[in-house]
Amino acid sequence: MSRELARRIAFTIGALLLFRLGTQIPVPGVSTSSFSPTSDLIARLSLFALGLIPYLTAAILIRLLSVVWRGLNTLERSGERGRRRIARATLGLTLALAAFQAYGIATALTSIPGLVKNPGGWFVVTATASMVGGVFVLVWLSEQITRYGIGNGLALILSLGILVSIPPDAAAIVELVRRGAISGNLVFAHAVFWIVTVAVIVLVEGARRNVRVEFGALSVGARQLPARDAVLPIKLNSAGFLIPVTAAPWIFFLPLALAGLILGGDHPLVAAAYRHLQLGQPAHLILVSIAVFVLAFIYTAYVVDPEHAAKSLAARDGTIPGVAPGAATADYLDRVVSLTTVVGAVYLTVLQLIPEVFELYGIGLPYSMMINGGGALVVVCTALDIKAQVRDVSLTNPGGVRR
């Protein structure tokens, strides 16, 4: 192991331990002495109670806005200055979302007898400020991990939050099997299912549709570089998981919330709609599946922009064999991306449906909300990213020259 790799690993471990420490420090004014606090309960009342959810929500909203607003899309592709402006807008939206959510939690805590030492306005202010500050500490910490450690900081913090929930869930399931409350065969079937799911995720996330590209001869000063071949790799899952799956419920829950404000939450139509859109209901399963599938196409079209790719190839004197430069190249790439995205969209939809199917057929186990197809995808992709970075750092000399 090289010294640089050891330093990065040590920095990452230290940062993650700092994150775990913050999840065990309650917000000022909260007293857990009258309860039997568990690690999970303390985490829900801690400085990092909001986690990275406000930041991720803000980033997703900005990214979705850039899909439909061409000006924001152009700004994001305009270089470092444009990306800094978008980063500032994301942090501003994060502040608003975190403050709103933290205020709601702090206000709710004051209504629980014996939990807050001195419930009142000052507690609400300090608890809100503490939780909002915790969000920005986590954002900063994730950036430091990305810069000085190993792996993507945001993904590592999310993955750690998922992984720490597995041991208590496993212990609870073992206890239920011991009591005879659930079948050991069902537990074994779930174990096999998750092993197969992880294997499929590894296979799909590593899969690429390689488009052959030819680059013409290039003059660099007095040197003449010969023509060369390369490939343009297109992932099966270019859309990722967070945006399609996170945004999908908004498509029908936001209109439903608006209808509840206009008609009232107890209106028969609104109540019936909420009842049919609960997790495990057929209507929820169908609508979410359609929304995830469509959003996977929409977001892939933004991430892998055929017109932008065609212009970039033309600027570098690159061509696809048998395809004319310009509009023909853009059309060819659009067809390839569309066909590839069909596989990726089906894959994302199936991962999203895992908890739905378990709930619908009553074959689930008492997992936490973190353990689902999306959680497995986040953890596996984080592990694959760490593996790639470890390999790159190991093969790179301190001066940045590859061995």
CSV table of C-alpha atoms in Angstrom, one decimal:
chain,number,residue,atom,x,y,z
A,1,MET,CA,0.0,0.0,0.0
A,2,SER,CA,1.4,3.4,-1.0
A,3,ARG,CA,1.7,6.2,1.5
A,4,GLU,CA,-0.8,8.4,-0.4
A,5,LEU,CA,-3.4,5.6,-0.4
A,6,ALA,CA,-2.9,5.0,3.4
A,7,ARG,CA,-3.2,8.7,4.1
A,8,ARG,CA,-6.5,8.9,2.1
A,9,ILE,CA,-8.0,5.8,3.8
A,10,ALA,CA,-7.1,7.2,7.2
A,11,PHE,CA,-8.6,10.5,6.4
A,12,THR,CA,-11.8,8.9,5.2
A,13,ILE,CA,-12.1,6.7,8.3
A,14,GLY,CA,-11.6,9.7,10.5
A,15,ALA,CA,-14.2,11.7,8.7
A,16,LEU,CA,-16.8,8.9,8.9
A,17,LEU,CA,-16.1,8.4,12.6
A,18,LEU,CA,-16.7,12.1,13.1
A,19,PHE,CA,-20.0,11.7,11.3
A,20,ARG,CA,-21.0,8.8,13.5
A,21,LEU,CA,-20.0,10.9,16.6
A,22,GLY,CA,-22.3,13.7,15.5
A,23,THR,CA,-25.2,11.3,15.2
A,24,GLN,CA,-24.9,10.5,18.9
A,25,ILE,CA,-24.9,14.1,20.2
A,26,PRO,CA,-28.4,15.3,21.0
A,27,VAL,CA,-29.5,18.8,20.1
A,28,PRO,CA,-29.2,21.3,22.9
A,29,GLY,CA,-32.1,21.2,25.4
A,30,VAL,CA,-33.1,17.6,24.7
A,31,SER,CA,-33.1,15.2,27.7
A,32,THR,CA,-33.2,11.5,27.1
A,33,SER,CA,-32.8,10.6,30.8
A,34,SER,CA,-36.5,9.9,31.2
A,35,PHE,CA,-36.5,7.5,28.2
A,36,SER,CA,-34.6,4.3,27.3
A,37,PRO,CA,-32.6,5.8,24.5
A,38,THR,CA,-31.5,3.6,21.7
A,39,SER,CA,-28.8,4.5,19.2
A,40,ASP,CA,-31.5,5.0,16.5
A,41,LEU,CA,-33.5,7.3,18.8
A,42,ILE,CA,-30.5,9.4,19.7
A,43,ALA,CA,-29.6,9.7,16.0
A,44,ARG,CA,-33.1,11.1,15.3
A,45,LEU,CA,-32.6,13.7,18.0
A,46,SER,CA,-29.0,14.5,17.1
A,47,LEU,CA,-27.1,17.4,15.5
A,48,PHE,CA,-27.1,15.4,12.3
A,49,ALA,CA,-30.8,14.4,12.5
A,50,LEU,CA,-31.6,15.9,9.1
A,51,GLY,CA,-28.6,14.1,7.5
A,52,LEU,CA,-28.0,15.2,3.9
A,53,ILE,CA,-31.6,15.0,2.8
A,54,PRO,CA,-32.1,18.8,2.5
A,55,TYR,CA,-28.9,19.2,0.4
A,56,LEU,CA,-29.8,16.2,-1.8
A,57,THR,CA,-33.4,17.5,-2.2
A,58,ALA,CA,-32.0,20.9,-3.2
A,59,ALA,CA,-29.5,19.4,-5.6
A,60,ILE,CA,-32.3,17.2,-7.2
A,61,LEU,CA,-34.6,20.2,-7.6
A,62,ILE,CA,-31.9,22.3,-9.2
A,63,ARG,CA,-31.0,19.4,-11.5
A,64,LEU,CA,-34.6,18.8,-12.5
A,65,LEU,CA,-35.0,22.6,-13.2
A,66,SER,CA,-31.9,22.4,-15.4
A,67,VAL,CA,-33.6,19.7,-17.4
A,68,VAL,CA,-36.6,21.9,-18.3
A,69,TRP,CA,-34.9,25.3,-18.3
A,70,ARG,CA,-32.3,25.6,-21.0
A,71,GLY,CA,-30.7,28.7,-19.5
A,72,LEU,CA,-29.8,26.8,-16.4
A,73,ASN,CA,-28.6,23.9,-18.4
A,74,THR,CA,-26.3,26.2,-20.4
A,75,LEU,CA,-25.0,27.8,-17.2
A,76,GLU,CA,-24.1,24.4,-15.8
A,77,ARG,CA,-22.1,23.5,-19.0
A,78,SER,CA,-20.5,26.9,-19.2
A,79,GLY,CA,-17.5,26.0,-17.1
A,80,GLU,CA,-16.2,26.5,-13.5
A,81,ARG,CA,-17.9,29.9,-13.0
A,82,GLY,CA,-21.3,28.5,-14.0
A,83,ARG,CA,-20.9,25.5,-11.7
A,84,ARG,CA,-20.0,27.8,-8.8
A,85,ARG,CA,-23.1,29.8,-9.3
A,86,ILE,CA,-25.2,26.6,-9.4
A,87,ALA,CA,-23.4,25.4,-6.2
A,88,ARG,CA,-24.3,28.7,-4.4
A,89,ALA,CA,-27.9,28.4,-5.5
A,90,THR,CA,-28.0,24.8,-4.2
A,91,LEU,CA,-26.6,25.8,-0.8
A,92,GLY,CA,-29.2,28.7,-0.6
A,93,LEU,CA,-32.1,26.3,-1.3
A,94,THR,CA,-30.5,23.8,1.1
A,95,LEU,CA,-30.7,26.5,3.8
A,96,ALA,CA,-34.3,27.2,3.2
A,97,LEU,CA,-35.3,23.5,3.1
A,98,ALA,CA,-33.2,22.6,6.2
A,99,ALA,CA,-34.6,25.6,8.2
A,100,PHE,CA,-38.2,24.6,7.3
A,101,GLN,CA,-37.7,21.0,8.2
A,102,ALA,CA,-35.7,21.7,11.4
A,103,TYR,CA,-38.3,24.2,12.6
A,104,GLY,CA,-41.0,21.6,12.2
A,105,ILE,CA,-39.0,19.0,14.1
A,106,ALA,CA,-38.1,21.3,16.9
A,107,THR,CA,-41.7,22.5,17.3
A,108,ALA,CA,-42.9,18.9,17.4
A,109,LEU,CA,-40.3,18.0,20.1
A,110,THR,CA,-41.7,20.6,22.5
A,111,SER,CA,-45.1,18.7,22.5
A,112,ILE,CA,-43.5,15.5,23.8
A,113,PRO,CA,-43.7,15.5,27.6
A,114,GLY,CA,-40.4,15.2,29.4
A,115,LEU,CA,-38.3,15.2,26.3
A,116,VAL,CA,-37.3,18.9,26.3
A,117,LYS,CA,-36.0,20.5,29.5
A,118,ASN,CA,-37.3,24.0,28.9
A,119,PRO,CA,-39.8,23.9,26.0
A,120,GLY,CA,-40.3,27.3,24.5
A,121,GLY,CA,-39.3,29.7,21.8
A,122,TRP,CA,-35.6,29.7,22.8
A,123,PHE,CA,-35.4,25.9,22.5
A,124,VAL,CA,-37.0,26.0,19.1
A,125,VAL,CA,-34.5,28.6,17.9
A,126,THR,CA,-31.4,26.8,19.2
A,127,ALA,CA,-32.6,23.3,18.1
A,128,THR,CA,-33.4,24.7,14.6
A,129,ALA,CA,-30.0,26.4,14.3
A,130,SER,CA,-28.2,23.3,15.6
A,131,MET,CA,-29.9,21.0,13.0
A,132,VAL,CA,-29.4,23.4,10.1
A,133,GLY,CA,-25.8,23.8,11.1
A,134,GLY,CA,-25.5,20.0,11.2
A,135,VAL,CA,-26.6,19.8,7.6
A,136,PHE,CA,-23.9,22.2,6.4
A,137,VAL,CA,-21.2,20.4,8.5
A,138,LEU,CA,-22.1,17.2,6.7
A,139,VAL,CA,-22.0,18.9,3.3
A,140,TRP,CA,-18.6,20.3,4.2
A,141,LEU,CA,-17.4,16.9,5.5
A,142,SER,CA,-18.6,15.1,2.4
A,143,GLU,CA,-16.6,17.6,0.3
A,144,GLN,CA,-13.5,17.0,2.3
A,145,ILE,CA,-13.8,13.3,1.9
A,146,THR,CA,-14.2,13.7,-1.9
A,147,ARG,CA,-11.2,15.9,-2.0
A,148,TYR,CA,-8.7,14.3,0.4
A,149,GLY,CA,-10.1,10.8,1.0
A,150,ILE,CA,-11.3,7.8,-1.0
A,151,GLY,CA,-14.6,7.7,-2.7
A,152,ASN,CA,-17.5,10.2,-3.1
A,153,GLY,CA,-18.2,11.9,0.3
A,154,LEU,CA,-21.9,12.2,-0.2
A,155,ALA,CA,-22.3,8.5,-1.3
A,156,LEU,CA,-20.0,7.3,1.6
A,157,ILE,CA,-22.1,9.1,4.2
A,158,LEU,CA,-25.3,7.8,2.7
A,159,SER,CA,-23.9,4.3,2.5
A,160,LEU,CA,-22.7,4.4,6.1
A,161,GLY,CA,-26.2,5.4,7.3
A,162,ILE,CA,-27.6,2.4,5.4
A,163,LEU,CA,-24.9,-0.1,6.6
A,164,VAL,CA,-25.3,0.8,10.3
A,165,SER,CA,-28.9,-0.1,10.2
A,166,ILE,CA,-28.2,-3.7,9.0
A,167,PRO,CA,-26.9,-5.2,12.3
A,168,PRO,CA,-29.8,-4.2,14.5
A,169,ASP,CA,-32.3,-5.3,11.8
A,170,ALA,CA,-30.5,-8.7,11.5
A,171,ALA,CA,-30.5,-9.1,15.3
A,172,ALA,CA,-34.3,-8.4,15.4
A,173,ILE,CA,-34.9,-10.9,12.6
A,174,VAL,CA,-32.9,-13.6,14.3
A,175,GLU,CA,-34.9,-13.0,17.5
A,176,LEU,CA,-38.2,-13.3,15.6
A,177,VAL,CA,-37.0,-16.5,14.1
A,178,ARG,CA,-36.1,-17.8,17.5
A,179,ARG,CA,-39.5,-17.0,18.8
A,180,GLY,CA,-41.2,-18.6,15.8
A,181,ALA,CA,-42.8,-15.4,14.7
A,182,ILE,CA,-41.4,-15.7,11.1
A,183,SER,CA,-40.1,-18.6,9.1
A,184,GLY,CA,-36.5,-19.5,8.8
A,185,ASN,CA,-37.1,-20.4,5.1
A,186,LEU,CA,-38.4,-16.9,4.5
A,187,VAL,CA,-35.3,-15.4,6.0
A,188,PHE,CA,-33.1,-17.7,3.9
A,189,ALA,CA,-35.1,-16.7,0.7
A,190,HIS,CA,-34.5,-13.0,1.5
A,191,ALA,CA,-30.7,-13.6,2.0
A,192,VAL,CA,-30.5,-15.4,-1.4
A,193,PHE,CA,-32.6,-12.6,-3.0
A,194,TRP,CA,-30.3,-9.9,-1.8
A,195,ILE,CA,-27.2,-11.7,-2.8
A,196,VAL,CA,-28.6,-12.1,-6.3
A,197,THR,CA,-29.7,-8.4,-6.3
A,198,VAL,CA,-26.2,-7.2,-5.4
A,199,ALA,CA,-24.7,-9.4,-8.2
A,200,VAL,CA,-27.2,-8.0,-10.7
A,201,ILE,CA,-26.4,-4.4,-9.6
A,202,VAL,CA,-22.6,-5.0,-10.0
A,203,LEU,CA,-23.2,-6.5,-13.5
A,204,VAL,CA,-25.5,-3.7,-14.7
A,205,GLU,CA,-23.5,-0.8,-13.2
A,206,GLY,CA,-20.3,-2.1,-14.9
A,207,ALA,CA,-22.0,-2.7,-18.3
A,208,ARG,CA,-21.3,-0.2,-21.1
A,209,ARG,CA,-22.5,0.2,-24.7
A,210,ASN,CA,-19.2,1.2,-26.4
A,211,VAL,CA,-19.6,3.3,-29.6
A,212,ARG,CA,-16.5,3.2,-31.7
A,213,VAL,CA,-15.1,6.7,-32.6
A,214,GLU,CA,-12.2,7.6,-35.0
A,215,PHE,CA,-10.1,10.7,-34.4
A,216,GLY,CA,-8.1,12.3,-37.2
A,217,ALA,CA,-4.5,13.2,-37.2
A,218,LEU,CA,-3.6,16.0,-34.8
A,219,SER,CA,-0.8,18.5,-35.0
A,220,VAL,CA,0.8,19.5,-31.7
A,221,GLY,CA,3.5,22.1,-32.3
A,222,ALA,CA,6.0,20.5,-34.6
A,223,ARG,CA,4.7,17.0,-33.8
A,224,GLN,CA,2.2,15.1,-35.9
A,225,LEU,CA,0.0,12.7,-33.9
A,226,PRO,CA,-1.4,9.9,-36.1
A,227,ALA,CA,-5.1,9.1,-36.4
A,228,ARG,CA,-6.4,6.9,-33.6
A,229,ASP,CA,-9.5,4.9,-32.5
A,230,ALA,CA,-11.4,5.2,-29.3
A,231,VAL,CA,-14.7,4.3,-27.8
A,232,LEU,CA,-17.5,6.5,-26.4
A,233,PRO,CA,-18.9,4.4,-23.4
A,234,ILE,CA,-22.6,4.7,-22.6
A,235,LYS,CA,-23.8,3.3,-19.3
A,236,LEU,CA,-26.9,1.1,-19.2
A,237,ASN,CA,-28.0,3.2,-16.2
A,238,SER,CA,-27.0,6.7,-17.0
A,239,ALA,CA,-29.8,8.2,-14.9
A,240,GLY,CA,-28.5,7.0,-11.6
A,241,PHE,CA,-31.1,6.2,-8.9
A,242,LEU,CA,-31.7,9.3,-6.7
A,243,ILE,CA,-33.4,11.6,-9.2
A,244,PRO,CA,-35.8,9.2,-11.0
A,245,VAL,CA,-36.9,7.5,-7.8
A,246,THR,CA,-37.0,10.6,-5.6
A,247,ALA,CA,-38.9,12.7,-8.1
A,248,ALA,CA,-41.4,10.0,-9.1
A,249,PRO,CA,-43.7,10.3,-6.1
A,250,TRP,CA,-43.8,14.1,-6.5
A,251,ILE,CA,-45.6,13.8,-9.8
A,252,PHE,CA,-48.8,12.6,-8.2
A,253,PHE,CA,-48.4,13.6,-4.5
A,254,LEU,CA,-47.9,17.3,-5.2
A,255,PRO,CA,-51.2,17.6,-7.1
A,256,LEU,CA,-52.8,15.5,-4.4
A,257,ALA,CA,-51.4,17.9,-1.7
A,258,LEU,CA,-52.7,20.9,-3.6
A,259,ALA,CA,-56.1,19.2,-3.8
A,260,GLY,CA,-56.0,18.6,-0.1
A,261,LEU,CA,-55.4,22.3,0.5
A,262,ILE,CA,-58.2,23.4,-1.7
A,263,LEU,CA,-60.8,20.7,-0.9
A,264,GLY,CA,-59.7,19.8,2.6
A,265,GLY,CA,-57.8,16.7,3.8
A,266,ASP,CA,-61.1,15.0,4.9
A,267,HIS,CA,-62.7,15.4,1.5
A,268,PRO,CA,-63.9,11.9,0.3
A,269,LEU,CA,-62.0,12.1,-3.0
A,270,VAL,CA,-58.8,13.2,-1.4
A,271,ALA,CA,-59.0,10.6,1.4
A,272,ALA,CA,-59.7,7.9,-1.1
A,273,ALA,CA,-56.7,9.0,-3.3
A,274,TYR,CA,-54.4,8.9,-0.3
A,275,ARG,CA,-55.7,5.5,0.7
A,276,HIS,CA,-55.0,4.0,-2.7
A,277,LEU,CA,-51.6,5.6,-3.0
A,278,GLN,CA,-50.1,4.0,0.1
A,279,LEU,CA,-47.0,1.8,-0.2
A,280,GLY,CA,-48.0,-1.7,-1.4
A,281,GLN,CA,-51.3,-0.6,-3.0
A,282,PRO,CA,-51.7,-1.5,-6.7
A,283,ALA,CA,-52.3,2.1,-7.8
A,284,HIS,CA,-49.1,3.3,-6.0
A,285,LEU,CA,-47.1,0.4,-7.6
A,286,ILE,CA,-48.4,1.2,-11.1
A,287,LEU,CA,-48.0,5.0,-11.0
A,288,VAL,CA,-44.6,4.9,-9.4
A,289,SER,CA,-43.4,2.3,-11.9
A,290,ILE,CA,-44.5,4.5,-14.9
A,291,ALA,CA,-43.1,7.7,-13.3
A,292,VAL,CA,-39.6,6.1,-12.6
A,293,PHE,CA,-39.5,4.6,-16.1
A,294,VAL,CA,-40.3,7.9,-17.8
A,295,LEU,CA,-38.0,10.0,-15.6
A,296,ALA,CA,-35.2,7.6,-16.3
A,297,PHE,CA,-35.5,8.6,-20.0
A,298,ILE,CA,-35.9,12.3,-19.3
A,299,TYR,CA,-32.9,12.5,-17.0
A,300,THR,CA,-30.7,10.3,-19.3
A,301,ALA,CA,-31.4,12.7,-22.2
A,302,TYR,CA,-30.0,15.5,-20.0
A,303,VAL,CA,-27.0,13.5,-18.8
A,304,VAL,CA,-26.1,12.0,-22.2
A,305,ASP,CA,-27.0,14.9,-24.5
A,306,PRO,CA,-26.6,13.5,-28.1
A,307,GLU,CA,-26.3,17.0,-29.6
A,308,HIS,CA,-23.7,18.1,-27.1
A,309,ALA,CA,-21.7,14.9,-27.7
A,310,ALA,CA,-21.9,15.3,-31.5
A,311,LYS,CA,-20.6,18.9,-31.2
A,312,SER,CA,-17.8,17.8,-28.9
A,313,LEU,CA,-16.7,15.0,-31.4
A,314,ALA,CA,-16.8,17.4,-34.3
A,315,ALA,CA,-14.7,20.0,-32.4
A,316,ARG,CA,-12.0,17.3,-31.8
A,317,ASP,CA,-12.2,15.9,-35.4
A,318,GLY,CA,-13.9,12.7,-34.2
A,319,THR,CA,-16.3,10.7,-36.2
A,320,ILE,CA,-18.3,7.5,-35.8
A,321,PRO,CA,-17.5,5.1,-38.7
A,322,GLY,CA,-20.2,5.1,-41.3
A,323,VAL,CA,-22.0,8.1,-39.8
A,324,ALA,CA,-21.8,11.6,-41.1
A,325,PRO,CA,-20.7,14.3,-38.6
A,326,GLY,CA,-23.2,16.8,-37.2
A,327,ALA,CA,-26.9,16.1,-37.1
A,328,ALA,CA,-26.5,12.5,-38.4
A,329,THR,CA,-24.1,11.7,-35.5
A,330,ALA,CA,-26.6,13.3,-33.0
A,331,ASP,CA,-29.4,11.2,-34.4
A,332,TYR,CA,-27.3,8.0,-34.3
A,333,LEU,CA,-26.3,8.6,-30.7
A,334,ASP,CA,-29.9,9.4,-29.7
A,335,ARG,CA,-31.0,6.0,-31.1
A,336,VAL,CA,-28.2,4.2,-29.2
A,337,VAL,CA,-28.9,6.1,-25.9
A,338,SER,CA,-32.7,5.4,-26.2
A,339,LEU,CA,-32.3,1.7,-26.8
A,340,THR,CA,-29.7,1.5,-24.0
A,341,THR,CA,-31.9,3.5,-21.6
A,342,VAL,CA,-34.8,1.0,-22.0
A,343,VAL,CA,-32.7,-1.6,-20.2
A,344,GLY,CA,-31.6,1.0,-17.5
A,345,ALA,CA,-35.2,2.2,-17.0
A,346,VAL,CA,-36.5,-1.3,-16.5
A,347,TYR,CA,-33.6,-2.0,-14.1
A,348,LEU,CA,-34.4,1.1,-12.0
A,349,THR,CA,-38.1,0.4,-12.0
A,350,VAL,CA,-37.5,-3.2,-10.7
A,351,LEU,CA,-35.2,-2.0,-7.9
A,352,GLN,CA,-37.8,0.6,-6.9
A,353,LEU,CA,-40.5,-2.1,-6.8
A,354,ILE,CA,-38.8,-4.4,-4.3
A,355,PRO,CA,-40.4,-3.0,-1.1
A,356,GLU,CA,-43.7,-2.6,-3.0
A,357,VAL,CA,-43.8,-6.2,-4.0
A,358,PHE,CA,-42.8,-7.4,-0.5
A,359,GLU,CA,-45.6,-5.2,1.0
A,360,LEU,CA,-48.2,-6.2,-1.6
A,361,TYR,CA,-47.7,-10.0,-1.1
A,362,GLY,CA,-46.9,-9.9,2.6
A,363,ILE,CA,-43.6,-11.6,2.2
A,364,GLY,CA,-41.4,-8.8,3.7
A,365,LEU,CA,-39.2,-8.8,6.8
A,366,PRO,CA,-39.0,-6.1,9.4
A,367,TYR,CA,-36.2,-4.1,7.6
A,368,SER,CA,-35.6,-0.4,8.3
A,369,MET,CA,-36.8,2.0,5.7
A,370,MET,CA,-33.1,2.3,4.5
A,371,ILE,CA,-32.8,-1.3,3.3
A,372,ASN,CA,-34.4,-1.5,-0.1
A,373,GLY,CA,-33.3,-1.7,-3.8
A,374,GLY,CA,-32.2,1.9,-3.8
A,375,GLY,CA,-30.1,1.4,-0.7
A,376,ALA,CA,-28.4,-1.6,-2.2
A,377,LEU,CA,-27.7,0.4,-5.3
A,378,VAL,CA,-26.1,3.3,-3.4
A,379,VAL,CA,-23.9,0.9,-1.3
A,380,VAL,CA,-22.8,-1.2,-4.3
A,381,CYS,CA,-22.0,1.8,-6.5
A,382,THR,CA,-20.1,3.4,-3.6
A,383,ALA,CA,-18.0,0.2,-3.1
A,384,LEU,CA,-17.3,0.1,-6.9
A,385,ASP,CA,-16.2,3.7,-6.9
A,386,ILE,CA,-13.9,3.1,-3.9
A,387,LYS,CA,-12.4,0.1,-5.7
A,388,ALA,CA,-11.7,2.2,-8.8
A,389,GLN,CA,-10.2,5.1,-6.8
A,390,VAL,CA,-8.0,2.7,-4.8
A,391,ARG,CA,-6.7,1.2,-8.0
A,392,ASP,CA,-6.0,4.6,-9.5
A,393,VAL,CA,-4.2,5.9,-6.4
A,394,SER,CA,-2.2,2.7,-6.1
A,395,LEU,CA,-1.0,3.0,-9.8
A,396,THR,CA,-0.1,6.7,-9.5
A,397,ASN,CA,3.2,8.1,-8.3
A,398,PRO,CA,3.2,11.0,-5.8
A,399,GLY,CA,3.9,13.4,-8.7
A,400,GLY,CA,0.8,12.4,-10.5
A,401,VAL,CA,2.5,10.2,-13.1
A,402,ARG,CA,0.9,6.9,-13.7
A,403,ARG,CA,3.1,3.8,-13.1
